Backbone as XML, in Angstrom:
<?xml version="1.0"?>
<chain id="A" units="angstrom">
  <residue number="1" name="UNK">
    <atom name="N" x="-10.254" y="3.924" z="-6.827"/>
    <atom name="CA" x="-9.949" y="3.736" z="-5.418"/>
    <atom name="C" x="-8.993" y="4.830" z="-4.967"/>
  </residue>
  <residue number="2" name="UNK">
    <atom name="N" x="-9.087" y="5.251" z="-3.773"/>
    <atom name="CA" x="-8.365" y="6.122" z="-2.904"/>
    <atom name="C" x="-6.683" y="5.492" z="-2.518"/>
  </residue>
  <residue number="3" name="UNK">
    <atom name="N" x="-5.672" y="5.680" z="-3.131"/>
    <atom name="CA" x="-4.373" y="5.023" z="-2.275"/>
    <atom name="C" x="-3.619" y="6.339" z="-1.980"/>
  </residue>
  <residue number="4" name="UNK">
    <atom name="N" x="-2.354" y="5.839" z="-0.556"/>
    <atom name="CA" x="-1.519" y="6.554" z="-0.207"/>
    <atom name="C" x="-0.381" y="5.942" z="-0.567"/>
  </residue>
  <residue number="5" name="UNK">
    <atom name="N" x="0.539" y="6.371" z="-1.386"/>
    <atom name="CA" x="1.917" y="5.228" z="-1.671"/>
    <atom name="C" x="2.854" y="5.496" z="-0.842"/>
  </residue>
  <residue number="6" name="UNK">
    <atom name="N" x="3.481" y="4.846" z="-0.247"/>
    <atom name="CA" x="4.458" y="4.951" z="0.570"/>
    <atom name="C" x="5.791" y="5.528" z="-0.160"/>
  </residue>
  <residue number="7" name="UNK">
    <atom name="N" x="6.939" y="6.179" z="0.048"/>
    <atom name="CA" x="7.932" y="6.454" z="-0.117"/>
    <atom name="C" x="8.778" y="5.600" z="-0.920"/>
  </residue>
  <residue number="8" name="UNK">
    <atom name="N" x="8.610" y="4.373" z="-0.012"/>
    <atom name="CA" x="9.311" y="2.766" z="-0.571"/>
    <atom name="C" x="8.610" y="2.172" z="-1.712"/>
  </residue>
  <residue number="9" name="UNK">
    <atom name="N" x="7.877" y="3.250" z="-2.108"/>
    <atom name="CA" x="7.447" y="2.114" z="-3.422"/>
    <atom name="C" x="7.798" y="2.815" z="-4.422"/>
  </residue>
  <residue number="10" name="UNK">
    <atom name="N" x="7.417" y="4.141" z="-4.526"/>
    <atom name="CA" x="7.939" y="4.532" z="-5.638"/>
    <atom name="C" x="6.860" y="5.722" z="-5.999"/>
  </residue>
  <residue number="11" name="UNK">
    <atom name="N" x="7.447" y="7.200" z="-6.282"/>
    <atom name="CA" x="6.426" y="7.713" z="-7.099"/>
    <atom name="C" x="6.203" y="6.910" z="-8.591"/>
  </residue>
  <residue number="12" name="UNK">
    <atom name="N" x="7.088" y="6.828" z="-9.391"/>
    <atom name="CA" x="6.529" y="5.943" z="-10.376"/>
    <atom name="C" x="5.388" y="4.849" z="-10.401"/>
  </residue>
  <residue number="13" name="UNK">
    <atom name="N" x="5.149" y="4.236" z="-9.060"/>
    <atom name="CA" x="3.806" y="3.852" z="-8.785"/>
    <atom name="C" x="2.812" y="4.313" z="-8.969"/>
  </residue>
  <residue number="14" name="UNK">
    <atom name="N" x="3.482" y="5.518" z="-8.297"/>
    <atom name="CA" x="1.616" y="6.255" z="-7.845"/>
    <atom name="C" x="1.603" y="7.157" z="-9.142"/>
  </residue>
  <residue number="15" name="UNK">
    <atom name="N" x="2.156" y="7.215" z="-9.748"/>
    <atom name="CA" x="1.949" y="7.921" z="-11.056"/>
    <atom name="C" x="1.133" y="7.022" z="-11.690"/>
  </residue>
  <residue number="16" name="UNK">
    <atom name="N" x="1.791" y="6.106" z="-12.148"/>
    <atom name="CA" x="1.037" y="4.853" z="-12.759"/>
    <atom name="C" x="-0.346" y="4.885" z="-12.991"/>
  </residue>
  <residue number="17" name="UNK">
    <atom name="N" x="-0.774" y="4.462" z="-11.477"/>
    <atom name="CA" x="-2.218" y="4.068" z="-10.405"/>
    <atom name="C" x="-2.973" y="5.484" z="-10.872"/>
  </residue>
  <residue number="18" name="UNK">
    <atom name="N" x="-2.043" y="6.913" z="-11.229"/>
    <atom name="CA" x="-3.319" y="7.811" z="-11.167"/>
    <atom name="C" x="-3.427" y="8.018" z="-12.922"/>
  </residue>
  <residue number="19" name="UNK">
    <atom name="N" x="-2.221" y="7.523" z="-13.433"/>
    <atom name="CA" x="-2.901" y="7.444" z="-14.901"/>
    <atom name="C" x="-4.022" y="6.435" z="-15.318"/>
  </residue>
  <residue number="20" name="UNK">
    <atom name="N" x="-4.121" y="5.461" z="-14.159"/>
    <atom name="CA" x="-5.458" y="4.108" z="-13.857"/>
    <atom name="C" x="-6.626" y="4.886" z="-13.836"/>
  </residue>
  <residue number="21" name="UNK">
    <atom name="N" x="-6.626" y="5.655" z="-13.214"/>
    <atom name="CA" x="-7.707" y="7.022" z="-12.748"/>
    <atom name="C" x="-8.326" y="6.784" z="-11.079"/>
  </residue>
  <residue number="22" name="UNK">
    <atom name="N" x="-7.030" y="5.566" z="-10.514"/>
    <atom name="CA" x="-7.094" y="6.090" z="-9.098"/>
    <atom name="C" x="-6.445" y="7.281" z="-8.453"/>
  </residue>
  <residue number="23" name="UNK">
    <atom name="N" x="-7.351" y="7.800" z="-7.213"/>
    <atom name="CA" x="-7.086" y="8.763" z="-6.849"/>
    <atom name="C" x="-5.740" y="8.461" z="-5.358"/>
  </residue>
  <residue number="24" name="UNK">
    <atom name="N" x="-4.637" y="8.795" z="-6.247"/>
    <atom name="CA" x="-3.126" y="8.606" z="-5.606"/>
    <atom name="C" x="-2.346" y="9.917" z="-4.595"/>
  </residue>
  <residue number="25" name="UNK">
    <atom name="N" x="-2.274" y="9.709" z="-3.606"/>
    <atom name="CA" x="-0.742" y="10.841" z="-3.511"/>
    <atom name="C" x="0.596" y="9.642" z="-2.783"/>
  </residue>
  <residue number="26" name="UNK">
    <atom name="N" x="1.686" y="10.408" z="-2.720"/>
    <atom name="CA" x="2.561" y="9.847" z="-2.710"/>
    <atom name="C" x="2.976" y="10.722" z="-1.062"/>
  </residue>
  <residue number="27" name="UNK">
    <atom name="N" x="3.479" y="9.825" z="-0.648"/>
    <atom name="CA" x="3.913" y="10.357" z="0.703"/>
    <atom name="C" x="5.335" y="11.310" z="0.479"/>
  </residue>
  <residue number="28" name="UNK">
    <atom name="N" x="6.235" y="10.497" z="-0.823"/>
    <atom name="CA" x="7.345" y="11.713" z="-0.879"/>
    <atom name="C" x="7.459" y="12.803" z="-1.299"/>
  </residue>
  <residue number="29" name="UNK">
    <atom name="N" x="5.918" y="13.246" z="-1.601"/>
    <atom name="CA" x="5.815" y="14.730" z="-2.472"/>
    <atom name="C" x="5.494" y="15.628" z="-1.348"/>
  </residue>
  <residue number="30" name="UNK">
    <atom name="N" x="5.026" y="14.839" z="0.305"/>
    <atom name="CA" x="4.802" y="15.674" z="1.089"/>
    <atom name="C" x="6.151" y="15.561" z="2.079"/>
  </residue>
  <residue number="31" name="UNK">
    <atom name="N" x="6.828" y="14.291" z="2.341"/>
    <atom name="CA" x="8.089" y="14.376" z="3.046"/>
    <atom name="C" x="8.352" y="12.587" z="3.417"/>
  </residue>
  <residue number="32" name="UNK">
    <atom name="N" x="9.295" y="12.633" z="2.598"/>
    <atom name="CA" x="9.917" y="11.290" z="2.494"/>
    <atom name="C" x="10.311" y="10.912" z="4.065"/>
  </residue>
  <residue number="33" name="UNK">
    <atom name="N" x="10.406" y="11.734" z="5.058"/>
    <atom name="CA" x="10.797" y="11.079" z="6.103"/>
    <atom name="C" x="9.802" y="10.989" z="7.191"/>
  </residue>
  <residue number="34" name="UNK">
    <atom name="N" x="8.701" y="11.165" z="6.822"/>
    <atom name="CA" x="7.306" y="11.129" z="7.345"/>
    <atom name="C" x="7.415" y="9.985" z="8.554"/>
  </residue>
  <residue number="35" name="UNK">
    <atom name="N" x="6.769" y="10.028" z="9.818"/>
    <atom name="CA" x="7.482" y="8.806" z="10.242"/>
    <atom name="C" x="5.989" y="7.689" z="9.767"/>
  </residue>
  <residue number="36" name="UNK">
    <atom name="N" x="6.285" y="6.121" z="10.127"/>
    <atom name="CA" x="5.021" y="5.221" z="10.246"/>
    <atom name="C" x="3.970" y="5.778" z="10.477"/>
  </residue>
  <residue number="37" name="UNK">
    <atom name="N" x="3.855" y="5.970" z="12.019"/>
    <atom name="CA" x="2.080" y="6.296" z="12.547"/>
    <atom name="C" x="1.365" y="7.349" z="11.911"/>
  </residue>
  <residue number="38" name="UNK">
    <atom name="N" x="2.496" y="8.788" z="11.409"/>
    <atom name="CA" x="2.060" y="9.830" z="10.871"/>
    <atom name="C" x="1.150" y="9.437" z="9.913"/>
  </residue>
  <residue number="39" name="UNK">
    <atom name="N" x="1.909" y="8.241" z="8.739"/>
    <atom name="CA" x="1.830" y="8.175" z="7.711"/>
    <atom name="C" x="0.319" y="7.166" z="7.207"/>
  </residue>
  <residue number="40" name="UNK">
    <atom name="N" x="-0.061" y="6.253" z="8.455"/>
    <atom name="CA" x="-1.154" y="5.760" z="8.760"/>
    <atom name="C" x="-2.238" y="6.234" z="9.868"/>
  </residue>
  <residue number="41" name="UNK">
    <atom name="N" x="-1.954" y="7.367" z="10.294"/>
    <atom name="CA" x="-2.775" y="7.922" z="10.620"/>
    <atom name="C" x="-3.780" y="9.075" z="8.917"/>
  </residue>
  <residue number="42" name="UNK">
    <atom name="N" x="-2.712" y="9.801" z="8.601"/>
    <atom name="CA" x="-3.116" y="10.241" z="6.842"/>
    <atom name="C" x="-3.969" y="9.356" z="6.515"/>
  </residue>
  <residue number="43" name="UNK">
    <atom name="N" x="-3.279" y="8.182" z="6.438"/>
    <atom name="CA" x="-4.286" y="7.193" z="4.963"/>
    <atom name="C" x="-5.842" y="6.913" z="5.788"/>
  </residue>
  <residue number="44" name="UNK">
    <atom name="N" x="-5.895" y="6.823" z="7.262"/>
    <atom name="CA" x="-7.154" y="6.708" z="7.612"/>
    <atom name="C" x="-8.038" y="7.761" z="8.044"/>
  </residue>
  <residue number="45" name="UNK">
    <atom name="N" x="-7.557" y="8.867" z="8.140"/>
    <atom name="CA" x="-7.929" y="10.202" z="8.029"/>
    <atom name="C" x="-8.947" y="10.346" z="6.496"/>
  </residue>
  <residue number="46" name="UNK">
    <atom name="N" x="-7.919" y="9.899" z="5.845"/>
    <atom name="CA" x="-8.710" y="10.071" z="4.138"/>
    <atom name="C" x="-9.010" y="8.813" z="3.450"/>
  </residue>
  <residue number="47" name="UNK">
    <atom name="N" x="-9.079" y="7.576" z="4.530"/>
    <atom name="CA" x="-9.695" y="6.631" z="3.919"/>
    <atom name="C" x="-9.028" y="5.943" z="3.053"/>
  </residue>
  <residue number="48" name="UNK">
    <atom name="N" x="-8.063" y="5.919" z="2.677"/>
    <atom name="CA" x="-6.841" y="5.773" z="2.133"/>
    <atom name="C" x="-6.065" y="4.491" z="2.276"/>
  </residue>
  <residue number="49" name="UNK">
    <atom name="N" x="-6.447" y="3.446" z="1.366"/>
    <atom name="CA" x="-5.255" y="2.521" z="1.144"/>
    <atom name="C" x="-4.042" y="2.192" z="1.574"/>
  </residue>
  <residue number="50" name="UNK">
    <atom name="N" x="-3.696" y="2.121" z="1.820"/>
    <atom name="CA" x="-1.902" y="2.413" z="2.039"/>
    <atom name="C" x="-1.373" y="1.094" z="1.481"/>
  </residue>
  <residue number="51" name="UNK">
    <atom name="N" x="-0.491" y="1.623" z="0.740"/>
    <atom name="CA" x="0.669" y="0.771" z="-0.135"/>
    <atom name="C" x="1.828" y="0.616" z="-0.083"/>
  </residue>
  <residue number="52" name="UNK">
    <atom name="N" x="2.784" y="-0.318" z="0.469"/>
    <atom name="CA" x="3.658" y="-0.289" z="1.154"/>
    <atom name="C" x="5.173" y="-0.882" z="1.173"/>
  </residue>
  <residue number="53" name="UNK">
    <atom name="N" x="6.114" y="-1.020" z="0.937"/>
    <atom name="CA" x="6.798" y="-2.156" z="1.174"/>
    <atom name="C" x="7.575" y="-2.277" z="2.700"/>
  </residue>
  <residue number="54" name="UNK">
    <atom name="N" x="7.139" y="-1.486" z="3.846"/>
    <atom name="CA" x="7.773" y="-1.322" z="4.925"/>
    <atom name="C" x="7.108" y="-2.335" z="5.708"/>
  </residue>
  <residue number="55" name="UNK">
    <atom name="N" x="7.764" y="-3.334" z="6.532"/>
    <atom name="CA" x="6.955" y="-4.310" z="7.632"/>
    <atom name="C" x="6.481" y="-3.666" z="8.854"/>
  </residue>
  <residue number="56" name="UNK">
    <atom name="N" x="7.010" y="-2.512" z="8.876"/>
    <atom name="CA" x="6.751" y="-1.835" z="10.448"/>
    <atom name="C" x="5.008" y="-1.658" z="10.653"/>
  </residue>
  <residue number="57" name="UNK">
    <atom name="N" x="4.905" y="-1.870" z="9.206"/>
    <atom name="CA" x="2.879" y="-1.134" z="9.597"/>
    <atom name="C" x="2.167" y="-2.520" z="9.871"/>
  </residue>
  <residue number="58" name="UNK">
    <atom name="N" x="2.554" y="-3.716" z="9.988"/>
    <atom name="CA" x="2.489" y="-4.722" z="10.653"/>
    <atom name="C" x="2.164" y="-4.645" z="12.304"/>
  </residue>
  <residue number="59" name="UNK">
    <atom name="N" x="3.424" y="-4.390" z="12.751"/>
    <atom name="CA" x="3.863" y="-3.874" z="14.055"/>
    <atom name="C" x="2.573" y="-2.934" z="14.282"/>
  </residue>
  <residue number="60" name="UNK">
    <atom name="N" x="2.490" y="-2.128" z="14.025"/>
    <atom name="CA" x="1.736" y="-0.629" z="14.197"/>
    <atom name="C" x="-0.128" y="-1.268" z="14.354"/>
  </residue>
  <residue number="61" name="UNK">
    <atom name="N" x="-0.615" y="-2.023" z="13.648"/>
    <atom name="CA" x="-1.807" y="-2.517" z="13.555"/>
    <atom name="C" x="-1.656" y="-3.563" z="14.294"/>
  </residue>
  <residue number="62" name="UNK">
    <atom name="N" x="-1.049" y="-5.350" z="13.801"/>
    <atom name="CA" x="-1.226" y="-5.630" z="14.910"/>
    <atom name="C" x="-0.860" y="-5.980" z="16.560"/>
  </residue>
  <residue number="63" name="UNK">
    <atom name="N" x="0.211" y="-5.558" z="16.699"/>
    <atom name="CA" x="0.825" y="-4.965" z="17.883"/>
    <atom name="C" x="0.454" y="-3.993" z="18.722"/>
  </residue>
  <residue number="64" name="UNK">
    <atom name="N" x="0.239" y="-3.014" z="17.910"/>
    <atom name="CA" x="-0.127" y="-1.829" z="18.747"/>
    <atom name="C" x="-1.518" y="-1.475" z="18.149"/>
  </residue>
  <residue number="65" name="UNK">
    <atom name="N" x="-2.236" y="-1.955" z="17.566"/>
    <atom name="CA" x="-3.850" y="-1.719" z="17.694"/>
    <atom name="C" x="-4.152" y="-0.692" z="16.752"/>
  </residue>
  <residue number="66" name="UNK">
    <atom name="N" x="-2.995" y="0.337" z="16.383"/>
    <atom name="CA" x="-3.920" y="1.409" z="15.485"/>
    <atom name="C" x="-4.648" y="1.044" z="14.125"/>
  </residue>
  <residue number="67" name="UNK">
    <atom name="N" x="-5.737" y="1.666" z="14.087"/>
    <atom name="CA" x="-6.558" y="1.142" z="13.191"/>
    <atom name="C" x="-5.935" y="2.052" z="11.748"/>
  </residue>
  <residue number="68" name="UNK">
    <atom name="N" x="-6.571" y="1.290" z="10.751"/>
    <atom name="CA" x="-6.477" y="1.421" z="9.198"/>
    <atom name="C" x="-7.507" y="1.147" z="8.503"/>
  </residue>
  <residue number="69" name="UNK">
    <atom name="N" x="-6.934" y="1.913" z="6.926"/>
    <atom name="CA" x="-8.437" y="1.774" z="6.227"/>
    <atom name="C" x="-7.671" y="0.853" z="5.450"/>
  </residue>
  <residue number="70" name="UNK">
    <atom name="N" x="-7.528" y="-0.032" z="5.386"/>
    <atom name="CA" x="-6.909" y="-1.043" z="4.212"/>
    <atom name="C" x="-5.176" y="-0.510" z="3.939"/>
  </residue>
  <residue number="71" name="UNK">
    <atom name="N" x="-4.617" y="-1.769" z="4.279"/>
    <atom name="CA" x="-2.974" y="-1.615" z="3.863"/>
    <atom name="C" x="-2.465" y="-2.613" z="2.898"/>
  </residue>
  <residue number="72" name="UNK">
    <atom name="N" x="-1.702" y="-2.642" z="1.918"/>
    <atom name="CA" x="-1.372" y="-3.656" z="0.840"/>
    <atom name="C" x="0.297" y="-3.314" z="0.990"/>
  </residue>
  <residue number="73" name="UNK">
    <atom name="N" x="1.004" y="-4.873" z="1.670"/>
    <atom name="CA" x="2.025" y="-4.767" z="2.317"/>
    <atom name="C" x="2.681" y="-5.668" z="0.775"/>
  </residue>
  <residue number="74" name="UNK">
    <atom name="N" x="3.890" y="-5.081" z="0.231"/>
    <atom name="CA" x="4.371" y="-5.638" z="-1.194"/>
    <atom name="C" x="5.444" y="-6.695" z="-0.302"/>
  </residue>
  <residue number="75" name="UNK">
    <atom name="N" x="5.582" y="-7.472" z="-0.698"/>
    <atom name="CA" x="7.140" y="-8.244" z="-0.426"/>
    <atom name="C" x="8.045" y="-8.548" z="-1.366"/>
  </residue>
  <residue number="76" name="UNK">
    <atom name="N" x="8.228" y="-7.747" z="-2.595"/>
    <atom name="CA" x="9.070" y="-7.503" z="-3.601"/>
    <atom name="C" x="10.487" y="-7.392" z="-3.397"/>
  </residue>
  <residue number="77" name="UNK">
    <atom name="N" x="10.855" y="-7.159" z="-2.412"/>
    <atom name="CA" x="12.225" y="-6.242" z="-2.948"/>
    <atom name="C" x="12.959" y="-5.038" z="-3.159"/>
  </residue>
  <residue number="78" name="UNK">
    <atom name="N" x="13.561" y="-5.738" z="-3.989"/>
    <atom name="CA" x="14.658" y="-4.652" z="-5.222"/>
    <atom name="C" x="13.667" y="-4.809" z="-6.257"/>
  </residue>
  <residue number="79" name="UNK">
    <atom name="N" x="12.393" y="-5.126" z="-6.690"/>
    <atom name="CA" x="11.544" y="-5.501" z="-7.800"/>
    <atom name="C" x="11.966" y="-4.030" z="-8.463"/>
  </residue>
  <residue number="80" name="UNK">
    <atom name="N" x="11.468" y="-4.143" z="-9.628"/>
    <atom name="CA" x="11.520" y="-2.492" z="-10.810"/>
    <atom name="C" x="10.156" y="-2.363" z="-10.747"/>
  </residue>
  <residue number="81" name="UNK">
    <atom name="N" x="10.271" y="-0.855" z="-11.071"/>
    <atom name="CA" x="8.548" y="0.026" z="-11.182"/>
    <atom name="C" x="7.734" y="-1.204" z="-11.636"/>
  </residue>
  <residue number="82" name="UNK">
    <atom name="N" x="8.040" y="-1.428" z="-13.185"/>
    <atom name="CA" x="7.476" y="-2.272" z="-13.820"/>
    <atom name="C" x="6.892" y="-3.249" z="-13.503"/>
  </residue>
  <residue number="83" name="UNK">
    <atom name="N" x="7.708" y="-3.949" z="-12.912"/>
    <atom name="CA" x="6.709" y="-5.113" z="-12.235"/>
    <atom name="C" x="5.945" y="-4.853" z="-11.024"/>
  </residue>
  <residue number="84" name="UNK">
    <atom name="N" x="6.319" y="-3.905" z="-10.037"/>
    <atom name="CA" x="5.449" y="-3.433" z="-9.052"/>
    <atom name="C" x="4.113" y="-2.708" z="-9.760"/>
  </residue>
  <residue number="85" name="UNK">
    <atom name="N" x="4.381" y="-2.358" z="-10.811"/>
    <atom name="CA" x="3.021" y="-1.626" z="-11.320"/>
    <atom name="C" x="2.118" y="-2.859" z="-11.880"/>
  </residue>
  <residue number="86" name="UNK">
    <atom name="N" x="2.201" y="-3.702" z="-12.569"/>
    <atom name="CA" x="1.607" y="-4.801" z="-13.238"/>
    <atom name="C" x="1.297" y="-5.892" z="-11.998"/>
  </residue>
  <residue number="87" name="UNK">
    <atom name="N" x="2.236" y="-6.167" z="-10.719"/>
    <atom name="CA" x="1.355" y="-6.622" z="-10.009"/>
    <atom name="C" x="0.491" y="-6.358" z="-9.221"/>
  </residue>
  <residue number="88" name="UNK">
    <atom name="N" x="0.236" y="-4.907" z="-8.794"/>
    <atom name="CA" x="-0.833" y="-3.622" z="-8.494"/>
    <atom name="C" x="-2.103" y="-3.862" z="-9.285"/>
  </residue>
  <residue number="89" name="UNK">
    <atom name="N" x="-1.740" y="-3.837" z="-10.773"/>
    <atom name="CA" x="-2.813" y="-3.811" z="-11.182"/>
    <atom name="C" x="-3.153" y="-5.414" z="-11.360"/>
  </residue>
  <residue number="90" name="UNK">
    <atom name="N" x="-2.554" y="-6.059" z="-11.292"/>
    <atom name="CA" x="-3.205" y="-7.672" z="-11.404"/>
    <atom name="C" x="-4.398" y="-7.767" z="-9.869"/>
  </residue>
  <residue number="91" name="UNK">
    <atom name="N" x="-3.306" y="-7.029" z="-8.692"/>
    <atom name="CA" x="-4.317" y="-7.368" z="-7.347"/>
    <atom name="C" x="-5.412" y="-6.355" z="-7.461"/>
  </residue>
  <residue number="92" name="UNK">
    <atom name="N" x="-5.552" y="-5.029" z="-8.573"/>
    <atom name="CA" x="-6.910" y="-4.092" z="-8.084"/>
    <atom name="C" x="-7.556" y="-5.149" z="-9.200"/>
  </residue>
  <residue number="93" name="UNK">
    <atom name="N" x="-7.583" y="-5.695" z="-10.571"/>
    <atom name="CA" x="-8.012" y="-6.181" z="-11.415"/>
    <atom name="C" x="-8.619" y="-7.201" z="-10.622"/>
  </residue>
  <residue number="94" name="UNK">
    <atom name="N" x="-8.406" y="-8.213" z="-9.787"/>
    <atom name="CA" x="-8.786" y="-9.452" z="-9.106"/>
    <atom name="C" x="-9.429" y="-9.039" z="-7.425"/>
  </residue>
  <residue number="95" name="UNK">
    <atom name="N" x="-8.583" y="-8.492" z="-6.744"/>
    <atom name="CA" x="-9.106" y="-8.421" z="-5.461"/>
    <atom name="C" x="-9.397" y="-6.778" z="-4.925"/>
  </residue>
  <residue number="96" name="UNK">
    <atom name="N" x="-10.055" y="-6.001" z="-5.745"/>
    <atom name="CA" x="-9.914" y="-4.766" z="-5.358"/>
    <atom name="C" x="-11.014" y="-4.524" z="-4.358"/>
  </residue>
  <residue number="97" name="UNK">
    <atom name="N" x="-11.986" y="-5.290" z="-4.409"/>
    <atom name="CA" x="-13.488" y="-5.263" z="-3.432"/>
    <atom name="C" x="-12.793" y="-5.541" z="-2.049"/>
  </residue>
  <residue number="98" name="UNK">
    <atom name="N" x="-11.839" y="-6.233" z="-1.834"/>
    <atom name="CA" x="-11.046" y="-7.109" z="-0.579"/>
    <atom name="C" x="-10.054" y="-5.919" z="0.019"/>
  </residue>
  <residue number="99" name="UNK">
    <atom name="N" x="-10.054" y="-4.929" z="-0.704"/>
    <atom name="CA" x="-8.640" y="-4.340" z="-0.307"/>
    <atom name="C" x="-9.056" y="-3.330" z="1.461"/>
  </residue>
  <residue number="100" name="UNK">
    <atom name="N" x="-10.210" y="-3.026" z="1.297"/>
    <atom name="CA" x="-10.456" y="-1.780" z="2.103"/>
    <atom name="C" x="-10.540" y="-2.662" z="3.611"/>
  </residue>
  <residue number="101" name="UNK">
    <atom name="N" x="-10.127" y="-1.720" z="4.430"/>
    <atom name="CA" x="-10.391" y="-2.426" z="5.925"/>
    <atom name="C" x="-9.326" y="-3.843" z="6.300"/>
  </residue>
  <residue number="102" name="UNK">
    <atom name="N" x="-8.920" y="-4.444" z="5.157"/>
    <atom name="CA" x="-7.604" y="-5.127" z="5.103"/>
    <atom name="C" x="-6.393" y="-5.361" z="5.235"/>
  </residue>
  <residue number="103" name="UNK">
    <atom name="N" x="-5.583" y="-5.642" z="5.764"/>
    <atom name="CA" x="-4.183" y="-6.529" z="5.578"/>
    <atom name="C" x="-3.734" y="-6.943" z="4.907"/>
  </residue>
  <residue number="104" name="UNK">
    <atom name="N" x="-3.040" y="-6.964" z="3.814"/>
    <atom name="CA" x="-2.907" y="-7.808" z="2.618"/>
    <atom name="C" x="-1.865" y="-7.552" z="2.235"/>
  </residue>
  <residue number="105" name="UNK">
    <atom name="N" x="-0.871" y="-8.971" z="2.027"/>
    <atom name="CA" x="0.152" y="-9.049" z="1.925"/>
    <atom name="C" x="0.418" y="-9.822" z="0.578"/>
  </residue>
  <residue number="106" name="UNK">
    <atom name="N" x="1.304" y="-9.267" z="-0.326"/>
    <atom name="CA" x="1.738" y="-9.967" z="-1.479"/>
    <atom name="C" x="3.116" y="-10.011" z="-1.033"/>
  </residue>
  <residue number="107" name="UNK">
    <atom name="N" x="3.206" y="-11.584" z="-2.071"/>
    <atom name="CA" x="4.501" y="-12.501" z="-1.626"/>
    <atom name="C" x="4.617" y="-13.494" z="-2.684"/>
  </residue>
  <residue number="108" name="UNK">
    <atom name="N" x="6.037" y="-13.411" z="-3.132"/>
    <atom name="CA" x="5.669" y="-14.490" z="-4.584"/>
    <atom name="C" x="4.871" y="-14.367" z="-4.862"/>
  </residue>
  <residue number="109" name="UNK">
    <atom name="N" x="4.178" y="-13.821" z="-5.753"/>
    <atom name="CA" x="2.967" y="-14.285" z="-6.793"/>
    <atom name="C" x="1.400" y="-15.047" z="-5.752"/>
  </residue>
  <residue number="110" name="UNK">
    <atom name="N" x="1.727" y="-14.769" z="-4.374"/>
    <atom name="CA" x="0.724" y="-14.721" z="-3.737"/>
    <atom name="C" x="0.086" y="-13.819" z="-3.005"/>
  </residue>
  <residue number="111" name="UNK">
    <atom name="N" x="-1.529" y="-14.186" z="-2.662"/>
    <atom name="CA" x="-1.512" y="-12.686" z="-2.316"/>
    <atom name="C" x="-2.493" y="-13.191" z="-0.591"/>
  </residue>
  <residue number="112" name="UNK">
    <atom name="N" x="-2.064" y="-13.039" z="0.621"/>
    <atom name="CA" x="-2.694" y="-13.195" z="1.738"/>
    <atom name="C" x="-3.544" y="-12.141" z="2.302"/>
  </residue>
  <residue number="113" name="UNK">
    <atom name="N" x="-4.736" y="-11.727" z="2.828"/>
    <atom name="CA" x="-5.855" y="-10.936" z="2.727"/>
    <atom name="C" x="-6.422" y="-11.267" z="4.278"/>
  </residue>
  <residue number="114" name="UNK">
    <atom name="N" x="-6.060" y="-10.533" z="5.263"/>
    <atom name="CA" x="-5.951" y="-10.427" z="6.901"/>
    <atom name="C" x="-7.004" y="-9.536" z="6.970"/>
  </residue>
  <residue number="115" name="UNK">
    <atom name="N" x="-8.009" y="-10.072" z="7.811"/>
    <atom name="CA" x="-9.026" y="-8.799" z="8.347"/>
    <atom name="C" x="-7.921" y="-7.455" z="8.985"/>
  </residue>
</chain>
């Protein structure tokens, strides 16, 4: 799968995800202060996932309408790489067909899946 990792998650993520043999970039290798829309306009430009822990891309879709190719909104925390990486791969392992064109929010150990 195609992802864009957000800043807030971590290159150690997207490192991770591309040793998975998904195809990753990281938004802070191009500029950590990238703003929101820039940064979801990219991921749907290239079709692109977006992975996140920021609520604003909430706002941005459904508030203000801009479209996306699939966003996976974390509600972790202070979580460590570690567990952000293992629950990544628990949601591509289980719901990865669900991800594209989606909303999807993990939360506790749950995972909610918004057209």
């Amino acid at each position: 799968m195609n992802f864009l990792i957000d800043h807030n998650v971590g290159r150690g993520v997207a490192l991770a995800l591309g040793e998975d043999g998904h195809d990753v970039l990281f938004v802070g290798d191009v500029d950590p202060h990238m703003s929101d829309a820039v940064i979801l306009a990219w991921a749907v430009r290239e079709q692109r996932i977006l992975i996140t822990q920021d609520h604003d891309f909430g706002t941005l879709v459904f508030q203000s309408g801009q479209p996306h190719a699939g966003i996976l909104l974390l509600r972790m925390g202070a979580a460590r790489r570690a567990e952000r990486v293992a629950v990544l791969r628990w949601i591509l392992d289980n719901y990865a067909n669900e991800l594209p064109q989606h909303f999807t929010i993990y939360e506790n150990g749950r995972l909610r899946i918004r057209p």
